[in-house]
PDB file of C-alpha atoms in Angstrom:
ATOM      1  CA  ASP A  86     121.019 139.608 115.658  1.00 52.00           C
ATOM      2  CA  ALA A  87     120.323 138.988 111.767  1.00 58.00           C
ATOM      3  CA  GLY A  88     123.475 136.528 111.940  1.00 91.00           C
ATOM      4  CA  ILE A  89     125.936 139.058 111.734  1.00 96.00           C
ATOM      5  CA  THR A  90     129.534 138.051 113.185  1.00 96.00           C
ATOM      6  CA  GLN A  91     132.237 140.666 113.361  1.00 97.00           C
ATOM      7  CA  SER A  92     135.999 139.545 113.888  1.00 96.00           C
ATOM      8  CA  PRO A  93     138.083 140.266 116.173  1.00 97.00           C
ATOM      9  CA  ARG A  94     135.922 141.570 119.111  1.00 96.00           C
ATOM     10  CA  HIS A  95     138.701 142.996 120.498  1.00 97.00           C
ATOM     11  CA  LYS A  96     142.110 144.062 118.986  1.00 97.00           C
ATOM     12  CA  VAL A  97     145.088 146.464 120.176  1.00 97.00           C
ATOM     13  CA  THR A  98     147.788 147.399 118.110  1.00 95.00           C
ATOM     14  CA  GLU A  99     150.297 150.268 117.286  1.00 96.00           C
ATOM     15  CA  THR A 100     150.178 153.392 115.581  1.00 96.00           C
ATOM     16  CA  GLY A 101     151.106 153.254 112.080  1.00 96.00           C
ATOM     17  CA  THR A 102     150.153 149.435 111.666  1.00 95.00           C
ATOM     18  CA  PRO A 103     147.408 148.426 109.153  1.00 95.00           C
ATOM     19  CA  VAL A 104     144.193 146.740 110.687  1.00 97.00           C
ATOM     20  CA  THR A 105     141.153 144.720 109.251  1.00 98.00           C
ATOM     21  CA  LEU A 106     137.860 144.532 110.581  1.00 98.00           C
ATOM     22  CA  ARG A 107     135.630 142.099 109.291  1.00 98.00           C
ATOM     23  CA  CYS A 108     131.949 141.401 109.211  1.00 98.00           C
ATOM     24  CA  HIS A 109     130.144 138.464 107.869  1.00 98.00           C
ATOM     25  CA  GLN A 110     126.397 138.195 107.478  1.00 97.00           C
ATOM     26  CA  THR A 111     123.878 135.175 106.470  1.00 96.00           C
ATOM     27  CA  GLU A 112     120.919 136.762 106.166  1.00 91.00           C
ATOM     28  CA  ASN A 113     121.515 138.045 102.383  1.00 92.00           C
ATOM     29  CA  HIS A 114     121.212 141.725 103.109  1.00 93.00           C
ATOM     30  CA  ARG A 115     121.910 143.988 100.346  1.00 93.00           C
ATOM     31  CA  TYR A 116     123.024 147.025 102.744  1.00 93.00           C
ATOM     32  CA  MET A 117     125.660 146.895 104.962  1.00 95.00           C
ATOM     33  CA  TYR A 118     127.478 149.463 107.053  1.00 96.00           C
ATOM     34  CA  TRP A 119     130.463 150.490 109.183  1.00 98.00           C
ATOM     35  CA  TYR A 120     129.756 152.914 112.212  1.00 97.00           C
ATOM     36  CA  ARG A 121     131.753 153.831 114.837  1.00 97.00           C
ATOM     37  CA  GLN A 122     130.881 154.889 118.532  1.00 95.00           C
ATOM     38  CA  ASP A 123     132.512 157.322 120.785  1.00 93.00           C
ATOM     39  CA  PRO A 124     131.644 158.887 124.231  1.00 88.00           C
ATOM     40  CA  GLY A 125     129.926 162.198 123.293  1.00 85.00           C
ATOM     41  CA  HIS A 126     129.309 161.489 119.503  1.00 88.00           C
ATOM     42  CA  GLY A 127     126.924 158.450 119.364  1.00 88.00           C
ATOM     43  CA  LEU A 128     127.352 156.309 116.162  1.00 94.00           C
ATOM     44  CA  ARG A 129     128.782 157.916 113.259  1.00 94.00           C
ATOM     45  CA  LEU A 130     128.699 156.281 109.580  1.00 94.00           C
ATOM     46  CA  ILE A 131     132.124 155.597 108.245  1.00 97.00           C
ATOM     47  CA  HIS A 132     131.277 153.634 105.078  1.00 96.00           C
ATOM     48  CA  TYR A 133     128.565 151.741 103.562  1.00 95.00           C
ATOM     49  CA  SER A 134     127.795 149.326 100.743  1.00 95.00           C
ATOM     50  CA  TYR A 135     124.598 148.644  98.717  1.00 92.00           C
ATOM     51  CA  GLY A 136     125.693 145.952  96.850  1.00 91.00           C
ATOM     52  CA  VAL A 137     128.701 143.628  96.041  1.00 93.00           C
ATOM     53  CA  LYS A 138     131.698 146.393  95.136  1.00 91.00           C
ATOM     54  CA  ASP A 139     129.316 149.352  95.707  1.00 94.00           C
ATOM     55  CA  THR A 140     130.330 151.465  98.384  1.00 95.00           C
ATOM     56  CA  ASP A 141     130.047 154.925  99.642  1.00 94.00           C
ATOM     57  CA  LYS A 142     131.343 157.236 102.112  1.00 94.00           C
ATOM     58  CA  GLY A 143     129.677 157.991 105.336  1.00 92.00           C
ATOM     59  CA  GLU A 144     130.033 161.293 107.334  1.00 90.00           C
ATOM     60  CA  VAL A 145     133.480 160.268 109.137  1.00 95.00           C
ATOM     61  CA  SER A 146     135.634 158.159 106.340  1.00 95.00           C
ATOM     62  CA  ASP A 147     138.683 159.637 106.094  1.00 95.00           C
ATOM     63  CA  GLY A 148     141.127 157.338 107.147  1.00 95.00           C
ATOM     64  CA  TYR A 149     139.158 153.929 106.343  1.00 97.00           C
ATOM     65  CA  SER A 150     138.666 152.084 103.290  1.00 97.00           C
ATOM     66  CA  VAL A 151     135.892 149.403 102.746  1.00 97.00           C
ATOM     67  CA  SER A 152     135.790 146.557 100.291  1.00 97.00           C
ATOM     68  CA  ARG A 153     132.785 144.226  99.345  1.00 97.00           C
ATOM     69  CA  SER A 154     133.805 140.965  97.350  1.00 95.00           C
ATOM     70  CA  LYS A 155     130.871 138.988  98.067  1.00 95.00           C
ATOM     71  CA  THR A 156     127.274 139.919  99.499  1.00 95.00           C
ATOM     72  CA  GLU A 157     128.146 138.109 103.264  1.00 96.00           C
ATOM     73  CA  ASP A 158     131.176 139.896 103.682  1.00 97.00           C
ATOM     74  CA  PHE A 159     131.749 143.630 104.469  1.00 98.00           C
ATOM     75  CA  LEU A 160     135.666 144.593 105.483  1.00 98.00           C
ATOM     76  CA  LEU A 161     136.785 147.633 106.819  1.00 98.00           C
ATOM     77  CA  THR A 162     140.433 148.628 106.458  1.00 97.00           C
ATOM     78  CA  LEU A 163     142.587 151.562 108.810  1.00 96.00           C
ATOM     79  CA  GLU A 164     145.560 151.514 106.472  1.00 92.00           C
ATOM     80  CA  SER A 165     147.921 153.382 108.475  1.00 95.00           C
ATOM     81  CA  ALA A 166     145.984 152.945 112.119  1.00 95.00           C
ATOM     82  CA  THR A 167     146.094 156.431 114.202  1.00 96.00           C
ATOM     83  CA  SER A 168     145.139 156.836 118.144  1.00 96.00           C
ATOM     84  CA  SER A 169     142.327 158.794 116.971  1.00 96.00           C
ATOM     85  CA  GLN A 170     140.619 155.662 115.218  1.00 97.00           C
ATOM     86  CA  THR A 171     140.505 153.828 118.729  1.00 97.00           C
ATOM     87  CA  SER A 172     136.908 153.055 119.185  1.00 97.00           C
ATOM     88  CA  VAL A 173     133.881 150.636 119.176  1.00 97.00           C
ATOM     89  CA  TYR A 174     132.944 149.776 115.797  1.00 98.00           C
ATOM     90  CA  PHE A 175     130.049 148.130 114.547  1.00 98.00           C
ATOM     91  CA  CYS A 176     128.827 146.742 111.379  1.00 97.00           C
ATOM     92  CA  ALA A 177     125.303 147.114 110.691  1.00 96.00           C
ATOM     93  CA  THR A 178     122.950 145.670 107.805  1.00 95.00           C
ATOM     94  CA  GLN A 179     119.921 146.209 106.337  1.00 92.00           C
ATOM     95  CA  SER A 180     117.474 144.137 103.920  1.00 87.00           C
ATOM     96  CA  GLY A 181     115.983 146.698 101.570  1.00 79.00           C
ATOM     97  CA  ASN A 182     116.266 150.439 100.555  1.00 71.00           C
ATOM     98  CA  GLY A 183     113.799 152.799 103.387  1.00 70.00           C
ATOM     99  CA  GLY A 184     113.349 153.835 106.531  1.00 67.00           C
ATOM    100  CA  ASN A 185     110.722 151.234 107.782  1.00 71.00           C
ATOM    101  CA  GLN A 186     113.720 148.848 107.279  1.00 82.00           C
ATOM    102  CA  PRO A 187     115.715 148.949 109.938  1.00 89.00           C
ATOM    103  CA  GLN A 188     119.078 148.315 110.665  1.00 91.00           C
ATOM    104  CA  HIS A 189     120.390 145.138 112.548  1.00 94.00           C
ATOM    105  CA  PHE A 190     124.199 145.472 114.381  1.00 96.00           C
ATOM    106  CA  GLY A 191     126.605 142.891 115.218  1.00 96.00           C
ATOM    107  CA  ASP A 192     127.900 142.930 119.028  1.00 96.00           C
ATOM    108  CA  GLY A 193     130.720 145.366 117.866  1.00 96.00           C
ATOM    109  CA  THR A 194     134.677 145.166 117.684  1.00 97.00           C
ATOM    110  CA  ARG A 195     136.856 147.172 120.425  1.00 97.00           C
ATOM    111  CA  LEU A 196     140.015 148.607 118.612  1.00 97.00           C
ATOM    112  CA  SER A 197     142.660 150.169 120.788  1.00 97.00           C
ATOM    113  CA  ILE A 198     145.445 151.988 118.944  1.00 97.00           C
ATOM    114  CA  LEU A 199     148.246 152.564 120.731  1.00 94.00           C
TER     115      LEU A 199
ATOM    116  CA  ASP B  66     127.684 169.271 113.384  1.00 70.00           C
ATOM    117  CA  GLN B  67     125.298 166.942 115.254  1.00 82.00           C
ATOM    118  CA  GLN B  68     122.213 166.757 113.335  1.00 92.00           C
ATOM    119  CA  VAL B  69     120.509 164.331 115.761  1.00 95.00           C
ATOM    120  CA  LYS B  70     120.847 165.452 119.573  1.00 94.00           C
ATOM    121  CA  GLN B  71     119.893 163.789 122.821  1.00 96.00           C
ATOM    122  CA  ASN B  72     120.380 166.437 125.758  1.00 92.00           C
ATOM    123  CA  SER B  73     119.647 164.204 128.693  1.00 95.00           C
ATOM    124  CA  PRO B  74     122.797 161.723 129.026  1.00 94.00           C
ATOM    125  CA  SER B  75     121.008 159.891 131.709  1.00 96.00           C
ATOM    126  CA  LEU B  76     117.710 159.451 132.989  1.00 97.00           C
ATOM    127  CA  SER B  77     116.691 157.196 136.174  1.00 98.00           C
ATOM    128  CA  VAL B  78     112.595 155.884 136.710  1.00 98.00           C
ATOM    129  CA  GLN B  79     111.067 154.229 139.561  1.00 98.00           C
ATOM    130  CA  GLU B  80     109.660 150.747 138.194  1.00 97.00           C
ATOM    131  CA  GLY B  81     106.437 150.740 137.160  1.00 97.00           C
ATOM    132  CA  ARG B  82     106.411 154.626 136.336  1.00 98.00           C
ATOM    133  CA  ILE B  83     106.589 156.090 132.890  1.00 98.00           C
ATOM    134  CA  SER B  84     109.726 156.620 130.946  1.00 98.00           C
ATOM    135  CA  ILE B  85     110.446 159.784 128.484  1.00 98.00           C
ATOM    136  CA  LEU B  86     113.373 159.768 126.306  1.00 98.00           C
ATOM    137  CA  ASN B  87     113.591 163.279 124.036  1.00 98.00           C
ATOM    138  CA  CYS B  88     115.435 163.668 120.769  1.00 97.00           C
ATOM    139  CA  ASP B  89     115.802 166.480 118.673  1.00 97.00           C
ATOM    140  CA  TYR B  90     117.236 167.026 114.928  1.00 97.00           C
ATOM    141  CA  THR B  91     117.765 169.881 112.568  1.00 96.00           C
ATOM    142  CA  ASN B  92     117.415 168.855 109.308  1.00 93.00           C
ATOM    143  CA  SER B  93     113.836 169.307 108.038  1.00 93.00           C
ATOM    144  CA  MET B  94     114.505 166.490 105.240  1.00 92.00           C
ATOM    145  CA  PHE B  95     114.340 163.482 107.681  1.00 93.00           C
ATOM    146  CA  ASP B  96     111.510 161.512 106.850  1.00 92.00           C
ATOM    147  CA  TYR B  97     112.674 158.032 109.242  1.00 93.00           C
ATOM    148  CA  PHE B  98     112.889 158.289 113.214  1.00 94.00           C
ATOM    149  CA  LEU B  99     114.190 154.767 114.421  1.00 95.00           C
ATOM    150  CA  TRP B 100     114.601 154.180 118.616  1.00 97.00           C
ATOM    151  CA  TYR B 101     117.464 151.435 119.146  1.00 97.00           C
ATOM    152  CA  LYS B 102     118.247 149.980 122.381  1.00 97.00           C
ATOM    153  CA  LYS B 103     121.567 149.023 123.532  1.00 96.00           C
ATOM    154  CA  TYR B 104     123.020 146.752 126.469  1.00 95.00           C
ATOM    155  CA  PRO B 105     126.990 146.917 127.352  1.00 92.00           C
ATOM    156  CA  ALA B 106     129.009 144.956 125.237  1.00 90.00           C
ATOM    157  CA  GLU B 107     126.345 144.032 122.635  1.00 93.00           C
ATOM    158  CA  GLY B 108     125.099 145.819 119.380  1.00 95.00           C
ATOM    159  CA  PRO B 109     122.047 148.445 119.387  1.00 96.00           C
ATOM    160  CA  THR B 110     118.956 146.479 118.716  1.00 96.00           C
ATOM    161  CA  PHE B 111     116.038 147.793 117.314  1.00 95.00           C
ATOM    162  CA  LEU B 112     112.998 148.935 119.234  1.00 96.00           C
ATOM    163  CA  ILE B 113     110.408 151.059 116.902  1.00 96.00           C
ATOM    164  CA  SER B 114     110.305 153.614 114.301  1.00 93.00           C
ATOM    165  CA  ILE B 115     108.137 156.265 112.940  1.00 94.00           C
ATOM    166  CA  SER B 116     107.697 157.745 109.460  1.00 91.00           C
ATOM    167  CA  SER B 117     106.922 161.700 108.779  1.00 91.00           C
ATOM    168  CA  ILE B 118     103.533 160.852 107.863  1.00 91.00           C
ATOM    169  CA  LYS B 119     102.466 160.004 111.271  1.00 92.00           C
ATOM    170  CA  ASP B 120     102.624 161.588 114.709  1.00 94.00           C
ATOM    171  CA  LYS B 121     102.526 158.372 116.920  1.00 96.00           C
ATOM    172  CA  ASN B 122     103.613 154.701 116.456  1.00 96.00           C
ATOM    173  CA  GLU B 123     102.611 152.217 119.246  1.00 97.00           C
ATOM    174  CA  ASP B 124     104.244 148.889 119.929  1.00 96.00           C
ATOM    175  CA  GLY B 125     103.137 147.580 123.205  1.00 97.00           C
ATOM    176  CA  ARG B 126     104.648 149.447 126.025  1.00 97.00           C
ATOM    177  CA  PHE B 127     106.752 151.635 123.358  1.00 98.00           C
ATOM    178  CA  THR B 128     105.164 154.512 121.836  1.00 98.00           C
ATOM    179  CA  VAL B 129     106.948 157.179 119.641  1.00 98.00           C
ATOM    180  CA  PHE B 130     105.591 160.569 119.170  1.00 97.00           C
ATOM    181  CA  LEU B 131     106.721 163.006 116.303  1.00 97.00           C
ATOM    182  CA  ASN B 132     106.371 166.561 116.368  1.00 96.00           C
ATOM    183  CA  LYS B 133     107.820 167.772 112.677  1.00 95.00           C
ATOM    184  CA  SER B 134     107.213 171.148 113.461  1.00 95.00           C
ATOM    185  CA  ALA B 135     109.397 171.449 116.494  1.00 96.00           C
ATOM    186  CA  LYS B 136     111.636 168.818 115.165  1.00 96.00           C
ATOM    187  CA  HIS B 137     111.190 166.591 118.148  1.00 97.00           C
ATOM    188  CA  LEU B 138     110.863 163.063 118.879  1.00 96.00           C
ATOM    189  CA  SER B 139     110.351 161.120 122.317  1.00 98.00           C
ATOM    190  CA  LEU B 140     109.675 157.576 123.404  1.00 98.00           C
ATOM    191  CA  HIS B 141     107.164 156.633 125.791  1.00 98.00           C
ATOM    192  CA  ILE B 142     107.867 153.267 127.904  1.00 98.00           C
ATOM    193  CA  VAL B 143     104.742 152.454 129.839  1.00 97.00           C
ATOM    194  CA  PRO B 144     105.114 150.845 132.656  1.00 97.00           C
ATOM    195  CA  SER B 145     108.887 150.767 132.567  1.00 98.00           C
ATOM    196  CA  GLN B 146     110.819 147.580 134.016  1.00 97.00           C
ATOM    197  CA  PRO B 147     114.076 146.772 135.606  1.00 97.00           C
ATOM    198  CA  GLY B 148     114.979 145.145 132.150  1.00 96.00           C
ATOM    199  CA  ASP B 149     114.629 148.340 130.506  1.00 97.00           C
ATOM    200  CA  SER B 150     117.844 149.588 131.784  1.00 98.00           C
ATOM    201  CA  ALA B 151     119.943 150.183 128.889  1.00 97.00           C
ATOM    202  CA  VAL B 152     120.762 153.236 126.608  1.00 97.00           C
ATOM    203  CA  TYR B 153     118.868 154.573 124.061  1.00 98.00           C
ATOM    204  CA  PHE B 154     119.579 155.875 120.883  1.00 97.00           C
ATOM    205  CA  CYS B 155     117.399 157.837 118.640  1.00 96.00           C
ATOM    206  CA  ALA B 156     118.498 158.028 114.748  1.00 94.00           C
ATOM    207  CA  ALA B 157     116.906 159.922 111.815  1.00 94.00           C
ATOM    208  CA  SER B 158     117.471 159.630 108.072  1.00 91.00           C
ATOM    209  CA  ASP B 159     116.111 161.323 105.077  1.00 88.00           C
ATOM    210  CA  THR B 160     117.164 158.621 102.272  1.00 80.00           C
ATOM    211  CA  GLY B 161     116.377 155.718 104.535  1.00 76.00           C
ATOM    212  CA  ASN B 162     119.990 154.242 104.328  1.00 78.00           C
ATOM    213  CA  GLN B 163     122.153 156.655 105.932  1.00 86.00           C
ATOM    214  CA  PHE B 164     121.085 157.189 109.309  1.00 90.00           C
ATOM    215  CA  TYR B 165     122.163 160.010 111.690  1.00 92.00           C
ATOM    216  CA  PHE B 166     122.382 159.009 115.626  1.00 94.00           C
ATOM    217  CA  GLY B 167     121.909 160.961 118.577  1.00 95.00           C
ATOM    218  CA  THR B 168     124.572 160.453 121.524  1.00 94.00           C
ATOM    219  CA  GLY B 169     122.194 158.189 123.656  1.00 95.00           C
ATOM    220  CA  THR B 170     120.295 158.344 126.808  1.00 97.00           C
ATOM    221  CA  SER B 171     121.141 155.751 129.781  1.00 97.00           C
ATOM    222  CA  LEU B 172     118.036 154.917 131.214  1.00 98.00           C
ATOM    223  CA  THR B 173     117.925 152.974 134.596  1.00 98.00           C
ATOM    224  CA  VAL B 174     114.865 151.439 136.157  1.00 98.00           C
ATOM    225  CA  ILE B 175     114.711 151.337 139.845  1.00 97.00           C
ATOM    226  CA  PRO B 176     112.908 148.212 141.221  1.00 95.00           C
TER     227      PRO B 176
END
């Protein structure tokens, strides 16, 4: 949807290791988002970006950092992964500001921290 | 604390009948409400939206109703089809960018 590619699609790693997830879009959308989906919680916003080098925190940002050096790429980094960060991560994009602009989602990255 | 709640984790409906999915929210500042549909191993896809200035929005078989005084919205699917079987998330926002999602309702349409 909306030309969104997440990589990797699956990853298994160990506690304490750094992990970077990549989101790439081809639609030139201004806004990009990282969510995590966990049972009993739905999707929760981690960080979002409203332009190149412009980012802000979401409701569950602790332990995560992001970077956006180009319009098309939004990286999510776990500096030192913990088991509580085992989750399915979704990237989303949005063309403009406003509730009538829906977010378009990638197909997710399943991350397991052992 | 969960600002958007979907209290029914699952729902089963016969093909051809109406499916009604419910969503409640706590923040009176929310102005934008969206429904997304999600199949396994895929990302959510946008279904229908409504803003606080309206109480109903219709798109084909899908209608969303908003009751602001009750802080409640619902999604009606008529008639339900087997391909509608999926997890449905409602989402709400006051800014149009930071959306809060419910926990989802898994709909099964029985042929």
